[in-house]
Amino acid sequence: MELSEMSALMSPPDLSGCRRILCIQPHPDDNEVAMGGTIASFAEKGCEIHYLTVTSGDLGAADAHTSSAGIAAIRALELEAAGRSLGATAFHQLDHGDGTLEHIPALAGEIAEVIRTMQPDAVFCPDPWLSYEAHYDHIVTGRAAAHAFLSSGLPLYPRGTSTQPWQPKAIGFYLTAEPNTVIDITDHFERKFAAMALHRSQFSGEMLAMYRIYFREQGRQLAEGRGFGLGEGFKVLSPLHLHCFVDARRI
């Protein structure tokens, strides 16, 4: 293998040319929290933004007087309002309850059908290998999304499908401790927080203020030395990196 080929193999895919992306979230607010600035930045450049929400978020009530059905309905409205404020135009919803995710292969098949139908250049999801991540919905969603990403180009996957194969070129894991790609969100930081604030059932003013301090400092650190002020970080990999590739952590 030539040096140039080895360098390409050990580099993350370039996201700059994406014309359509799929942002997969376990709950109705994760996209805004994890990558709201990136969504706004991509949308501004003309990229078509799709959301895929895996659960209804029906455990996310602030008090015991709101029913599961009631909070799910509220969160569905908040989800679309927040997404549209950042530039998302299409919203896909799977029929799972908050806190119920456990079967990775079955969920991967559901996600793959969405990938094969809307044919994104890249997909985004939580990093399921994040140390100390205790929310199983995030772990299962991230693992299932990675499986779906890897397998959606197979003609017969998932079993019994009537959709056509589609292989996205990249997967971006958000909320990662091992970013290899940083997106400039300097001009979109305030839009991220305006979108988060639309999840009124989830975020108090105090919590938003705390997040603002945290994400501004994290964004500053990620952007250091890159020629911009604030960034959001992702672990971006290709299909080749996600199977029998022992050096994936080095990319």
XYZ file of C-alpha atoms in Angstrom:
251
model
C 0.000 0.000 0.000
C 1.360 3.408 -0.991
C 1.853 6.142 1.596
C -0.966 8.254 0.124
C -3.374 5.311 0.284
C -2.387 4.604 3.885
C -2.901 8.260 4.784
C -6.386 8.226 3.237
C -7.230 4.994 5.048
C -6.232 6.492 8.388
C -8.146 9.757 7.886
C -11.783 10.514 8.743
C -14.169 11.058 5.839
C -14.656 14.676 4.779
C -18.108 16.001 5.699
C -17.846 19.265 3.777
C -19.613 18.012 0.657
C -22.664 16.536 2.370
C -25.920 17.466 0.655
C -28.226 15.390 2.878
C -27.675 14.147 6.433
C -29.641 12.035 8.901
C -29.391 13.092 12.552
C -30.422 10.163 14.752
C -31.418 10.897 18.336
C -32.625 8.613 21.138
C -34.898 11.333 22.579
C -36.547 14.470 21.173
C -33.874 16.930 22.388
C -30.570 15.121 21.796
C -29.846 16.574 18.363
C -30.046 20.146 19.626
C -27.910 19.437 22.694
C -25.262 17.392 20.903
C -25.004 19.007 17.468
C -27.371 21.961 17.218
C -24.683 24.311 15.934
C -23.567 21.815 13.306
C -27.141 21.297 12.084
C -27.576 25.051 11.691
C -24.236 25.364 9.908
C -24.974 22.541 7.467
C -28.484 23.827 6.764
C -27.126 27.306 6.035
C -24.865 25.764 3.374
C -27.873 24.150 1.670
C -27.628 20.691 3.196
C -30.951 18.852 3.594
C -31.416 17.915 7.259
C -33.449 14.900 8.363
C -34.176 13.966 11.977
C -34.801 10.404 13.134
C -36.085 10.165 16.718
C -36.065 6.682 18.195
C -38.223 7.129 21.310
C -41.119 9.396 22.208
C -39.386 10.725 25.318
C -42.505 9.851 27.297
C -40.660 9.549 30.627
C -39.485 13.147 30.422
C -42.218 14.746 32.522
C -41.181 17.303 35.119
C -43.915 16.198 37.523
C -46.133 13.191 38.200
C -49.284 15.006 37.066
C -48.397 14.777 33.369
C -49.231 11.458 31.735
C -46.802 9.601 29.485
C -49.069 10.271 26.515
C -49.293 13.940 27.446
C -45.549 14.476 27.685
C -44.968 12.521 24.456
C -47.378 14.849 22.631
C -45.692 17.938 24.093
C -42.248 16.683 23.174
C -43.284 15.881 19.611
C -44.273 19.518 19.130
C -41.078 20.772 20.778
C -38.979 18.422 18.655
C -40.270 19.769 15.358
C -40.197 23.411 16.464
C -36.583 23.099 17.621
C -35.485 21.172 14.556
C -37.119 23.597 12.119
C -35.530 26.538 13.922
C -32.127 25.071 13.005
C -33.080 24.232 9.427
C -34.274 20.618 9.606
C -37.038 19.893 7.096
C -37.932 16.199 7.536
C -38.822 14.327 10.718
C -38.921 10.534 11.099
C -40.195 8.893 14.300
C -39.870 5.291 15.464
C -42.466 3.821 17.784
C -40.457 3.141 20.946
C -41.057 4.210 24.518
C -38.498 6.162 26.484
C -36.219 3.780 28.399
C -37.352 0.640 26.564
C -34.522 0.141 24.064
C -32.621 -3.128 24.354
C -32.497 -5.085 21.077
C -29.710 -3.662 18.913
C -30.173 -5.828 15.764
C -33.919 -5.174 15.579
C -33.493 -1.417 16.001
C -30.662 -1.438 13.445
C -33.060 -2.883 10.893
C -35.569 -0.094 11.533
C -32.888 2.572 11.213
C -31.516 0.965 8.050
C -34.918 1.235 6.373
C -34.869 4.998 6.982
C -31.296 5.265 5.680
C -32.130 3.293 2.546
C -35.280 5.343 1.942
C -33.893 8.866 2.357
C -30.294 8.121 1.213
C -28.131 10.462 3.300
C -24.485 11.249 2.591
C -23.761 10.937 6.311
C -25.529 9.884 9.485
C -25.002 11.159 13.021
C -25.756 9.438 16.331
C -24.563 9.226 19.956
C -21.175 7.663 20.611
C -22.203 4.375 22.291
C -18.637 3.760 23.493
C -18.533 6.928 25.614
C -17.066 6.054 29.019
C -19.573 6.278 31.881
C -22.590 6.723 29.607
C -25.354 5.294 31.800
C -28.427 5.902 29.631
C -29.081 2.665 27.801
C -31.219 4.398 25.172
C -28.098 6.272 24.063
C -25.951 3.150 24.025
C -28.475 1.057 22.098
C -29.266 3.847 19.639
C -25.603 4.478 18.901
C -24.777 0.787 18.455
C -27.862 0.192 16.314
C -27.157 3.242 14.158
C -23.587 2.058 13.597
C -24.841 -1.419 12.624
C -27.418 0.088 10.269
C -24.825 2.394 8.717
C -22.467 -0.516 8.106
C -25.128 -2.831 6.661
C -27.540 -0.573 4.749
C -25.578 -1.049 1.529
C -26.232 -4.795 1.503
C -28.914 -5.753 -1.054
C -30.753 -8.135 1.311
C -30.475 -6.119 4.542
C -32.617 -5.919 6.541
C -34.285 -9.252 5.870
C -37.462 -8.926 3.854
C -36.747 -5.333 2.827
C -38.325 -3.772 -0.257
C -35.959 -0.766 -0.209
C -32.866 -0.295 -2.350
C -29.332 -0.511 -0.896
C -27.689 2.728 0.130
C -24.279 3.233 1.717
C -23.628 6.595 3.387
C -20.003 7.655 3.187
C -19.616 8.666 6.821
C -20.992 8.279 10.318
C -20.412 11.004 12.890
C -20.623 10.026 16.552
C -21.635 12.991 18.698
C -21.145 13.426 22.445
C -17.799 11.696 21.981
C -14.639 11.853 24.059
C -12.514 11.029 20.986
C -13.357 13.629 18.318
C -11.404 13.588 15.068
C -13.500 16.264 13.340
C -14.501 19.679 14.681
C -17.219 21.755 13.015
C -17.086 25.538 13.302
C -20.239 26.689 15.122
C -19.017 30.140 16.125
C -21.813 31.871 14.233
C -24.424 29.311 15.271
C -23.863 28.921 18.996
C -26.755 31.208 19.916
C -29.085 29.412 17.486
C -28.210 26.123 19.177
C -29.288 27.510 22.530
C -32.392 29.175 21.143
C -33.375 25.751 19.782
C -32.627 24.051 23.099
C -34.829 26.630 24.839
C -37.764 25.486 22.685
C -37.699 22.215 24.653
C -39.520 24.000 27.452
C -40.681 20.773 29.065
C -37.058 19.684 29.536
C -34.841 22.680 30.243
C -35.222 25.297 32.944
C -33.479 28.629 32.653
C -30.971 27.485 35.268
C -30.148 24.310 33.353
C -29.754 26.202 30.071
C -27.394 28.652 31.774
C -25.293 25.753 33.081
C -25.197 24.117 29.641
C -24.238 27.425 28.048
C -21.162 27.717 30.277
C -20.185 24.093 29.682
C -20.661 24.016 25.905
C -19.006 27.402 25.384
C -15.884 26.249 27.218
C -15.930 22.845 25.532
C -16.439 24.544 22.164
C -13.550 26.910 22.815
C -11.239 24.017 23.660
C -12.278 22.061 20.571
C -11.681 25.081 18.332
C -8.300 25.992 19.789
C -5.687 26.360 17.073
C -8.191 25.868 14.247
C -8.786 29.484 13.290
C -12.312 29.820 14.680
C -13.886 30.455 18.046
C -16.266 27.607 18.929
C -16.661 24.055 17.685
C -18.628 20.839 18.044
C -16.659 17.593 17.956
C -17.433 14.269 16.271
C -15.755 10.919 15.805
C -16.212 10.502 12.049
C -15.611 7.091 10.480
C -16.198 5.339 7.169
C -17.847 1.930 6.684
C -14.376 0.384 6.354
C -13.425 1.648 9.819
C -16.372 -0.057 11.538
C -15.575 -3.717 10.941
C -12.412 -5.651 11.795
C -10.396 -2.430 11.773
C -8.224 -2.478 14.883
C -6.841 1.031 14.319
C -10.214 2.832 14.327
C -9.429 4.520 17.634
C -6.331 6.086 16.065
C -8.314 7.850 13.344
